[in-house]
């Protein structure tokens, strides 16, 4: 019964959000509450929800101050040289800008952290997209694709989780997948070309703004004003502070929430020394902070209830039990193809530490190496699934900063993300990383 309730919870949530019946915030909270009450867990709702909230609290704090920090830097014009450089190289061509978005994301995502990748790339590129009237769905989708593929790096979440869950060395998981990673990067660049060409055609029909203006709104024809310029000394300070922050994030010199709190306070004090200026900036960007952080905490309630009731564990066992014996020898391919859509159902920890060991044990009975199951799981679960999953906090950073809805984002990018999984799985089969 718990497995059935779990699947109903996930299905109900996706149905409500993708059909826009209610907001994502409402769906995240109400769907697990309703199914938990039906399952007889009404008395335990408070502790379970609170446990989920406590786990996402550091992420919510980090995102709040990260949004404020990068919003301040955008207002100060820190990214203007980068924007002008991108526009100069891309020649205001939406196709080139879309491909450049993919390249920039792949480079930034080398740190293996999806949250910081989204914060940096969206902050830098959103003004470019606004300037040319390009769709924010394109920005969120392409950034998600690029970050998803690069999430395979050994220090990233999927590989580390898979290796830890099955007690493997990370080299056993990732080294055979390097050709598949190269194929995934090539596919992302091809997808960016195709998406960019479609966006170029759309904008060609609508007309594009002049390159010396910045969009206040989000589409062609909106009012535009000239960008604010910071003094040279202030720009140097902002750049130095941002670089120091990024280095500290990579080195994990302090907890990430603390780093962003300190960086924002210093940046606010230097850029806006007056009380009135500081209040004005907080009021200006407070709406963005609320939109992103409320989603994070609502997701905490969602996952807390699903985990606390045991729904996720029962769903994992139910899915393993339906695998026919005849498919046992093809389990790695089956895991690779299904792991991406399953990212919409399970949290990363639930999949890697709950489902993956059961799948590996099942595969072992058919003579399949557990390392092959780990590689198959990495190919889809977080590699191309996490930028779409409502169960990962990074997804809401991507959506909140780019200003797009979850359902629209999923409909726009799902086929491209699933295509990445298929391309990488085919490459893994051809190179022997997975058995035929």
CSV table of C-alpha atoms in Angstrom, one decimal:
chain,number,residue,atom,x,y,z
A,1,UNK,CA,0.0,0.0,0.0
A,2,UNK,CA,2.8,2.4,0.8
A,3,UNK,CA,4.4,1.9,-2.6
A,4,UNK,CA,1.0,2.6,-4.3
A,5,UNK,CA,0.6,5.7,-2.2
A,6,UNK,CA,4.1,6.8,-3.1
A,7,UNK,CA,3.5,6.5,-6.8
A,8,UNK,CA,0.2,8.3,-6.4
A,9,UNK,CA,2.0,11.1,-4.7
A,10,UNK,CA,4.5,11.5,-7.4
A,11,UNK,CA,1.9,11.1,-10.2
A,12,UNK,CA,-0.5,13.5,-8.6
A,13,UNK,CA,2.3,16.1,-8.1
A,14,UNK,CA,3.5,15.9,-11.7
A,15,UNK,CA,-0.1,16.0,-13.0
A,16,UNK,CA,-1.0,19.1,-10.9
A,17,UNK,CA,2.1,21.0,-11.9
A,18,UNK,CA,2.4,20.1,-15.6
A,19,UNK,CA,-1.3,20.9,-16.2
A,20,UNK,CA,-0.9,24.1,-14.1
A,21,UNK,CA,-3.9,23.2,-11.9
A,22,UNK,CA,-2.1,24.6,-8.8
A,23,UNK,CA,1.3,26.2,-8.2
A,24,UNK,CA,4.3,24.0,-7.6
A,25,UNK,CA,4.5,25.3,-4.0
A,26,UNK,CA,1.0,24.1,-3.2
A,27,UNK,CA,1.5,20.7,-5.0
A,28,UNK,CA,4.8,20.0,-3.2
A,29,UNK,CA,3.1,20.4,0.2
A,30,UNK,CA,-0.5,19.2,-0.3
A,31,UNK,CA,0.1,16.0,-2.3
A,32,UNK,CA,2.3,14.2,0.3
A,33,UNK,CA,0.1,15.5,3.1
A,34,UNK,CA,-3.0,14.0,1.6
A,35,UNK,CA,-1.5,10.6,0.8
A,36,UNK,CA,0.2,10.5,4.2
A,37,UNK,CA,-3.2,11.1,5.9
A,38,UNK,CA,-4.8,8.4,3.7
A,39,UNK,CA,-2.0,6.0,4.8
A,40,UNK,CA,-2.6,6.6,8.5
A,41,UNK,CA,0.4,8.8,9.2
A,42,UNK,CA,-1.5,12.0,10.1
A,43,UNK,CA,-0.2,12.1,13.7
A,44,UNK,CA,3.4,11.9,12.4
A,45,UNK,CA,3.1,14.6,9.7
A,46,UNK,CA,4.7,17.3,11.9
A,47,UNK,CA,8.0,15.5,12.8
A,48,UNK,CA,8.4,14.1,9.3
A,49,UNK,CA,7.9,17.5,7.6
A,50,UNK,CA,10.2,19.2,10.2
A,51,UNK,CA,12.9,16.6,9.5
A,52,UNK,CA,12.7,17.4,5.8
A,53,UNK,CA,12.8,21.1,6.4
A,54,UNK,CA,15.8,20.8,8.6
A,55,UNK,CA,17.7,18.9,5.9
A,56,UNK,CA,17.1,21.6,3.3
A,57,UNK,CA,17.5,24.6,5.6
A,58,UNK,CA,21.3,25.1,4.8
A,59,UNK,CA,20.5,24.9,1.1
A,60,UNK,CA,17.7,27.4,1.5
A,61,UNK,CA,19.9,29.8,3.4
A,62,UNK,CA,22.7,29.5,0.8
A,63,UNK,CA,20.4,30.1,-2.1
A,64,UNK,CA,18.8,33.2,-0.4
A,65,UNK,CA,22.1,34.9,0.0
A,66,UNK,CA,23.6,33.6,-3.3
A,67,UNK,CA,20.6,35.1,-5.2
A,68,UNK,CA,21.1,38.4,-3.4
A,69,UNK,CA,24.9,38.4,-4.0
A,70,UNK,CA,24.7,37.7,-7.7
A,71,UNK,CA,21.8,40.1,-8.2
A,72,UNK,CA,23.9,42.8,-6.6
A,73,UNK,CA,26.8,41.9,-8.9
A,74,UNK,CA,24.5,42.0,-12.0
A,75,UNK,CA,23.2,45.5,-10.9
A,76,UNK,CA,26.8,46.7,-10.4
A,77,UNK,CA,27.6,45.7,-14.0
A,78,UNK,CA,30.2,43.0,-13.1
A,79,UNK,CA,29.1,40.8,-15.9
A,80,UNK,CA,28.9,43.5,-18.5
A,81,UNK,CA,32.3,42.8,-20.0
A,82,UNK,CA,31.4,39.1,-20.3
A,83,UNK,CA,28.0,40.0,-21.8
A,84,UNK,CA,29.6,42.3,-24.4
A,85,UNK,CA,32.2,39.6,-25.2
A,86,UNK,CA,29.5,37.0,-25.7
A,87,UNK,CA,27.5,39.4,-27.9
A,88,UNK,CA,30.7,40.3,-29.9
A,89,UNK,CA,31.7,36.7,-30.5
A,90,UNK,CA,28.1,35.6,-31.1
A,91,UNK,CA,27.3,38.7,-33.3
A,92,UNK,CA,23.9,38.9,-31.7
A,93,UNK,CA,23.1,35.5,-33.3
A,94,UNK,CA,20.7,33.5,-31.0
A,95,UNK,CA,22.2,30.2,-32.4
A,96,UNK,CA,25.7,31.2,-31.4
A,97,UNK,CA,24.6,32.5,-28.0
A,98,UNK,CA,22.8,29.2,-27.3
A,99,UNK,CA,25.9,27.2,-28.2
A,100,UNK,CA,28.0,29.6,-26.1
A,101,UNK,CA,25.6,29.0,-23.2
A,102,UNK,CA,26.3,25.3,-23.4
A,103,UNK,CA,30.1,25.8,-23.7
A,104,UNK,CA,30.1,28.2,-20.7
A,105,UNK,CA,28.0,25.9,-18.6
A,106,UNK,CA,30.2,22.9,-19.4
A,107,UNK,CA,33.3,24.8,-18.3
A,108,UNK,CA,31.8,26.2,-15.1
A,109,UNK,CA,30.3,22.8,-14.2
A,110,UNK,CA,33.8,21.3,-13.9
A,111,UNK,CA,33.5,22.0,-10.1
A,112,UNK,CA,30.8,19.2,-10.0
A,113,UNK,CA,28.3,21.4,-8.1
A,114,UNK,CA,25.0,22.0,-9.9
A,115,UNK,CA,23.9,24.7,-7.5
A,116,UNK,CA,27.0,26.9,-8.0
A,117,UNK,CA,26.9,26.2,-11.8
A,118,UNK,CA,23.3,27.5,-12.0
A,119,UNK,CA,24.0,30.5,-9.9
A,120,UNK,CA,27.0,31.6,-11.9
A,121,UNK,CA,25.8,30.8,-15.4
A,122,UNK,CA,22.3,32.2,-15.0
A,123,UNK,CA,23.5,35.4,-13.4
A,124,UNK,CA,26.0,36.0,-16.2
A,125,UNK,CA,23.8,35.0,-19.1
A,126,UNK,CA,20.3,36.1,-18.2
A,127,UNK,CA,21.0,39.8,-19.1
A,128,UNK,CA,22.2,38.6,-22.5
A,129,UNK,CA,19.0,36.7,-23.2
A,130,UNK,CA,17.0,39.7,-22.0
A,131,UNK,CA,18.9,42.0,-24.2
A,132,UNK,CA,18.1,40.0,-27.3
A,133,UNK,CA,14.6,39.0,-26.2
A,134,UNK,CA,15.6,35.3,-26.2
A,135,UNK,CA,13.4,32.8,-24.3
A,136,UNK,CA,14.4,32.1,-20.7
A,137,UNK,CA,13.2,28.5,-21.3
A,138,UNK,CA,16.1,28.2,-23.7
A,139,UNK,CA,18.5,29.5,-21.1
A,140,UNK,CA,17.3,27.2,-18.4
A,141,UNK,CA,17.1,24.2,-20.7
A,142,UNK,CA,20.6,24.5,-22.2
A,143,UNK,CA,22.2,25.3,-18.9
A,144,UNK,CA,20.5,22.2,-17.4
A,145,UNK,CA,21.7,20.0,-20.2
A,146,UNK,CA,25.3,21.1,-19.9
A,147,UNK,CA,25.4,20.9,-16.1
A,148,UNK,CA,23.7,17.5,-16.2
A,149,UNK,CA,26.3,15.9,-18.4
A,150,UNK,CA,29.2,17.4,-16.4
A,151,UNK,CA,27.7,16.1,-13.2
A,152,UNK,CA,29.4,12.8,-14.0
A,153,UNK,CA,32.8,14.1,-13.0
A,154,UNK,CA,34.3,11.9,-10.2
A,155,UNK,CA,33.9,14.6,-7.5
A,156,UNK,CA,30.2,15.2,-8.6
A,157,UNK,CA,27.2,13.8,-6.8
A,158,UNK,CA,26.2,10.7,-9.0
A,159,UNK,CA,29.6,9.1,-9.2
A,160,UNK,CA,30.4,9.6,-5.6
A,161,UNK,CA,27.0,8.3,-4.5
A,162,UNK,CA,27.1,5.2,-6.7
A,163,UNK,CA,30.6,4.3,-5.6
A,164,UNK,CA,29.8,4.8,-1.9
A,165,UNK,CA,26.5,2.8,-2.2
A,166,UNK,CA,28.2,-0.2,-3.8
A,167,UNK,CA,31.6,0.2,-2.1
A,168,UNK,CA,33.5,0.7,-5.3
A,169,UNK,CA,36.4,3.0,-6.3
A,170,UNK,CA,35.2,6.0,-8.3
A,171,UNK,CA,37.7,5.1,-11.1
A,172,UNK,CA,35.8,1.8,-11.6
A,173,UNK,CA,32.7,3.8,-12.3
A,174,UNK,CA,33.8,6.8,-14.3
A,175,UNK,CA,36.9,5.7,-16.2
A,176,UNK,CA,35.1,3.3,-18.6
A,177,UNK,CA,32.4,6.0,-19.0
A,178,UNK,CA,34.8,8.7,-20.3
A,179,UNK,CA,33.9,8.0,-24.0
A,180,UNK,CA,30.2,8.2,-23.1
A,181,UNK,CA,30.9,11.5,-21.4
A,182,UNK,CA,32.5,12.8,-24.5
A,183,UNK,CA,29.5,11.6,-26.5
A,184,UNK,CA,27.2,13.4,-24.1
A,185,UNK,CA,29.0,16.7,-24.4
A,186,UNK,CA,28.8,16.4,-28.2
A,187,UNK,CA,25.1,15.7,-28.0
A,188,UNK,CA,24.5,18.7,-25.7
A,189,UNK,CA,26.3,21.0,-28.2
A,190,UNK,CA,24.3,19.5,-31.1
A,191,UNK,CA,21.1,20.0,-29.1
A,192,UNK,CA,22.1,23.6,-28.3
A,193,UNK,CA,22.6,24.2,-32.1
A,194,UNK,CA,19.2,22.8,-32.9
A,195,UNK,CA,17.5,24.8,-30.1
A,196,UNK,CA,19.4,27.9,-31.0
A,197,UNK,CA,18.4,27.6,-34.7
A,198,UNK,CA,14.8,27.4,-33.7
A,199,UNK,CA,15.2,30.4,-31.4
A,200,UNK,CA,16.9,32.4,-34.2
A,201,UNK,CA,13.9,31.6,-36.5
A,202,UNK,CA,11.4,32.7,-33.8
A,203,UNK,CA,13.2,36.0,-33.1
A,204,UNK,CA,13.7,36.6,-36.8
A,205,UNK,CA,9.9,36.7,-37.1
A,206,UNK,CA,9.5,39.0,-34.1
A,207,UNK,CA,12.5,41.3,-34.6
A,208,UNK,CA,15.4,41.9,-32.1
A,209,UNK,CA,16.4,44.9,-30.0
A,210,UNK,CA,19.4,47.1,-30.6
A,211,UNK,CA,22.6,45.8,-29.0
A,212,UNK,CA,23.3,48.9,-27.0
A,213,UNK,CA,20.3,48.5,-24.8
A,214,UNK,CA,19.4,46.2,-21.9
A,215,UNK,CA,15.9,44.7,-21.5
A,216,UNK,CA,13.9,45.5,-18.5
A,217,UNK,CA,11.2,43.0,-19.4
A,218,UNK,CA,11.6,39.5,-20.8
A,219,UNK,CA,10.6,39.7,-24.5
A,220,UNK,CA,10.9,41.7,-27.6
A,221,UNK,CA,9.2,45.1,-27.5
A,222,UNK,CA,9.6,45.6,-23.8
A,223,UNK,CA,10.9,49.0,-22.5
A,224,UNK,CA,14.7,49.2,-22.2
A,225,UNK,CA,17.2,51.3,-20.3
A,226,UNK,CA,21.0,51.7,-20.5
A,227,UNK,CA,22.9,49.4,-18.0
A,228,UNK,CA,24.3,50.9,-14.9
A,229,UNK,CA,28.1,51.3,-14.8
A,230,UNK,CA,30.3,50.9,-11.7
A,231,UNK,CA,33.6,52.7,-11.2
A,232,UNK,CA,36.8,51.0,-12.1
A,233,UNK,CA,38.0,50.5,-8.5
A,234,UNK,CA,34.6,49.1,-7.5
A,235,UNK,CA,34.5,46.8,-10.4
A,236,UNK,CA,38.0,45.5,-9.5
A,237,UNK,CA,36.8,44.9,-6.0
A,238,UNK,CA,33.7,43.1,-7.0
A,239,UNK,CA,35.6,40.9,-9.4
A,240,UNK,CA,38.2,40.1,-6.8
A,241,UNK,CA,35.6,39.3,-4.2
A,242,UNK,CA,33.7,37.1,-6.6
A,243,UNK,CA,36.9,35.1,-7.5
A,244,UNK,CA,37.8,34.7,-3.9
A,245,UNK,CA,34.3,33.5,-3.2
A,246,UNK,CA,34.4,30.9,-6.0
A,247,UNK,CA,37.8,29.6,-4.9
A,248,UNK,CA,36.5,29.3,-1.3
A,249,UNK,CA,33.4,27.5,-2.6
A,250,UNK,CA,35.5,25.0,-4.5
A,251,UNK,CA,37.9,24.4,-1.6
A,252,UNK,CA,35.0,24.3,0.9
A,253,UNK,CA,36.9,26.7,3.1
A,254,UNK,CA,33.7,27.2,5.1
A,255,UNK,CA,30.1,25.9,4.9
A,256,UNK,CA,28.6,27.2,1.7
A,257,UNK,CA,25.8,29.2,3.4
A,258,UNK,CA,28.3,31.0,5.6
A,259,UNK,CA,30.5,31.9,2.6
A,260,UNK,CA,27.5,33.5,0.8
A,261,UNK,CA,26.3,35.3,3.9
A,262,UNK,CA,29.7,36.8,4.4
A,263,UNK,CA,30.3,37.6,0.8
A,264,UNK,CA,26.9,39.3,0.4
A,265,UNK,CA,27.3,41.4,3.5
A,266,UNK,CA,30.8,42.6,2.4
A,267,UNK,CA,29.6,43.3,-1.1
A,268,UNK,CA,26.5,45.2,0.1
A,269,UNK,CA,28.6,47.3,2.5
A,270,UNK,CA,31.1,48.3,-0.2
A,271,UNK,CA,28.7,48.8,-3.1
A,272,UNK,CA,25.9,50.4,-1.1
A,273,UNK,CA,27.3,52.0,2.1
A,274,UNK,CA,24.1,53.9,2.9
A,275,UNK,CA,21.2,52.4,4.8
A,276,UNK,CA,18.7,53.7,2.3
A,277,UNK,CA,20.6,52.1,-0.6
A,278,UNK,CA,20.9,48.8,1.2
A,279,UNK,CA,17.2,48.7,2.0
A,280,UNK,CA,16.4,49.5,-1.7
A,281,UNK,CA,18.5,46.6,-2.9
A,282,UNK,CA,16.9,44.2,-0.5
A,283,UNK,CA,13.4,45.3,-1.5
A,284,UNK,CA,14.3,45.1,-5.2
A,285,UNK,CA,15.4,41.5,-5.0
A,286,UNK,CA,13.4,40.2,-2.1
A,287,UNK,CA,10.7,38.8,-4.4
A,288,UNK,CA,13.3,36.6,-6.2
A,289,UNK,CA,14.6,35.3,-2.9
A,290,UNK,CA,11.1,34.4,-1.6
A,291,UNK,CA,10.2,32.6,-4.8
A,292,UNK,CA,13.3,30.4,-4.8
A,293,UNK,CA,13.6,29.7,-1.0
A,294,UNK,CA,9.9,28.9,-0.5
A,295,UNK,CA,10.2,26.2,-3.2
A,296,UNK,CA,13.2,24.7,-1.5
A,297,UNK,CA,11.4,24.5,1.9
A,298,UNK,CA,8.3,23.1,0.2
A,299,UNK,CA,10.5,20.4,-1.4
A,300,UNK,CA,11.9,19.7,2.0
A,301,UNK,CA,8.3,18.9,3.3
A,302,UNK,CA,7.7,16.8,0.2
A,303,UNK,CA,10.8,14.6,0.6
A,304,UNK,CA,10.6,14.5,4.4
A,305,UNK,CA,7.1,13.0,4.3
A,306,UNK,CA,7.9,10.5,1.5
A,307,UNK,CA,11.0,9.4,3.4
A,308,UNK,CA,9.5,9.4,6.9
A,309,UNK,CA,6.5,7.3,5.9
A,310,UNK,CA,8.7,4.7,4.1
A,311,UNK,CA,7.0,5.3,0.7
A,312,UNK,CA,10.3,5.8,-1.1
A,313,UNK,CA,11.7,2.5,0.3
A,314,UNK,CA,8.6,0.6,-0.6
A,315,UNK,CA,8.6,2.1,-4.1
A,316,UNK,CA,12.2,0.9,-4.6
A,317,UNK,CA,11.4,-2.6,-3.7
A,318,UNK,CA,8.2,-2.7,-5.7
A,319,UNK,CA,10.0,-1.6,-8.9
A,320,UNK,CA,12.8,-4.2,-8.5
A,321,UNK,CA,10.2,-7.0,-8.0
A,322,UNK,CA,8.5,-6.3,-11.3
A,323,UNK,CA,11.7,-7.0,-13.3
A,324,UNK,CA,11.1,-10.3,-15.3
A,325,UNK,CA,13.8,-12.9,-15.0
A,326,UNK,CA,14.3,-12.8,-18.8
A,327,UNK,CA,15.6,-9.2,-18.5
A,328,UNK,CA,18.1,-10.0,-15.8
A,329,UNK,CA,21.0,-10.2,-18.3
A,330,UNK,CA,20.0,-6.9,-19.8
A,331,UNK,CA,19.6,-5.1,-16.4
A,332,UNK,CA,22.4,-2.5,-17.0
A,333,UNK,CA,20.8,-1.2,-20.1
A,334,UNK,CA,17.4,-1.2,-18.4
A,335,UNK,CA,18.8,0.7,-15.5
A,336,UNK,CA,20.5,3.2,-17.8
A,337,UNK,CA,17.4,3.9,-19.8
A,338,UNK,CA,15.0,4.1,-16.8
A,339,UNK,CA,17.3,6.0,-14.4
A,340,UNK,CA,16.6,9.4,-16.0
A,341,UNK,CA,12.8,9.3,-15.7
A,342,UNK,CA,13.1,7.8,-12.2
A,343,UNK,CA,14.9,10.9,-11.1
A,344,UNK,CA,11.5,12.5,-11.2
A,345,UNK,CA,10.3,10.0,-8.6
A,346,UNK,CA,13.2,9.5,-6.2
A,347,UNK,CA,15.6,11.8,-4.5
A,348,UNK,CA,19.3,11.2,-5.4
A,349,UNK,CA,20.0,9.7,-2.0
A,350,UNK,CA,16.9,7.5,-2.1
A,351,UNK,CA,17.9,6.2,-5.6
A,352,UNK,CA,21.6,5.6,-5.0
A,353,UNK,CA,21.4,4.3,-1.4
A,354,UNK,CA,18.0,2.7,-1.6
A,355,UNK,CA,17.3,1.4,-5.1
A,356,UNK,CA,20.9,0.9,-6.5
A,357,UNK,CA,22.0,-1.7,-3.9
A,358,UNK,CA,18.9,-3.8,-4.6
A,359,UNK,CA,19.4,-3.5,-8.3
A,360,UNK,CA,23.1,-4.5,-7.9
A,361,UNK,CA,22.2,-7.5,-5.8
A,362,UNK,CA,19.6,-8.6,-8.4
A,363,UNK,CA,22.1,-8.1,-11.2
A,364,UNK,CA,24.7,-10.1,-9.3
A,365,UNK,CA,22.5,-13.1,-9.3
A,366,UNK,CA,22.5,-12.9,-13.1
A,367,UNK,CA,26.3,-12.7,-13.2
A,368,UNK,CA,26.5,-9.0,-13.8
A,369,UNK,CA,29.3,-6.9,-12.3
A,370,UNK,CA,27.9,-4.3,-9.7
A,371,UNK,CA,30.2,-1.7,-11.3
A,372,UNK,CA,28.2,-2.0,-14.5
A,373,UNK,CA,25.0,-1.3,-12.6
A,374,UNK,CA,26.7,1.8,-11.0
A,375,UNK,CA,27.7,3.1,-14.4
A,376,UNK,CA,24.2,2.6,-15.8
A,377,UNK,CA,22.7,4.5,-12.9
A,378,UNK,CA,25.1,7.4,-13.3
A,379,UNK,CA,24.2,7.7,-17.0
A,380,UNK,CA,20.7,9.0,-16.2
A,381,UNK,CA,19.7,9.4,-12.6
A,382,UNK,CA,21.5,12.7,-11.9
A,383,UNK,CA,23.5,13.2,-15.2
A,384,UNK,CA,20.4,14.2,-17.1
A,385,UNK,CA,17.6,13.9,-14.6
A,386,UNK,CA,18.5,16.3,-11.8
A,387,UNK,CA,17.9,19.6,-13.9
A,388,UNK,CA,14.3,18.4,-14.2
A,389,UNK,CA,13.6,16.8,-10.9
A,390,UNK,CA,11.4,18.5,-8.3
A,391,UNK,CA,13.2,16.5,-5.7
A,392,UNK,CA,16.6,18.2,-6.0
A,393,UNK,CA,17.2,21.7,-4.6
A,394,UNK,CA,19.4,22.7,-7.5
A,395,UNK,CA,16.4,22.5,-9.9
A,396,UNK,CA,14.7,25.3,-8.1
A,397,UNK,CA,17.8,27.4,-8.2
A,398,UNK,CA,17.8,27.0,-12.0
A,399,UNK,CA,14.1,27.8,-12.2
A,400,UNK,CA,14.0,30.6,-9.7
A,401,UNK,CA,17.0,32.5,-11.2
A,402,UNK,CA,15.8,32.1,-14.8
A,403,UNK,CA,12.2,32.8,-13.9
A,404,UNK,CA,10.5,29.8,-15.6
A,405,UNK,CA,7.9,27.4,-14.3
A,406,UNK,CA,8.7,23.8,-13.5
A,407,UNK,CA,6.1,22.3,-15.8
A,408,UNK,CA,7.1,24.4,-18.7
A,409,UNK,CA,10.8,23.6,-18.2
A,410,UNK,CA,10.1,19.9,-18.0
A,411,UNK,CA,8.0,19.9,-21.2
A,412,UNK,CA,10.6,22.0,-23.0
A,413,UNK,CA,13.8,20.0,-22.1
A,414,UNK,CA,12.7,16.4,-21.2
A,415,UNK,CA,13.1,15.0,-24.7
A,416,UNK,CA,16.6,16.6,-25.1
A,417,UNK,CA,17.6,15.3,-21.6
A,418,UNK,CA,16.3,11.8,-22.4
A,419,UNK,CA,18.1,12.0,-25.7
A,420,UNK,CA,21.4,12.6,-23.8
A,421,UNK,CA,20.8,9.5,-21.7
A,422,UNK,CA,20.1,7.4,-24.9
A,423,UNK,CA,23.2,8.8,-26.7
A,424,UNK,CA,25.5,8.2,-23.7
A,425,UNK,CA,24.0,4.7,-23.1
A,426,UNK,CA,24.7,3.8,-26.8
A,427,UNK,CA,28.3,5.1,-26.5
A,428,UNK,CA,28.7,3.0,-23.3
A,429,UNK,CA,27.5,-0.1,-25.1
A,430,UNK,CA,29.7,0.5,-28.1
A,431,UNK,CA,32.8,1.0,-25.9
A,432,UNK,CA,32.2,-1.9,-23.6
A,433,UNK,CA,31.4,0.2,-20.4
A,434,UNK,CA,28.1,-1.6,-20.4
A,435,UNK,CA,27.5,-5.2,-21.6
A,436,UNK,CA,25.5,-5.7,-24.7
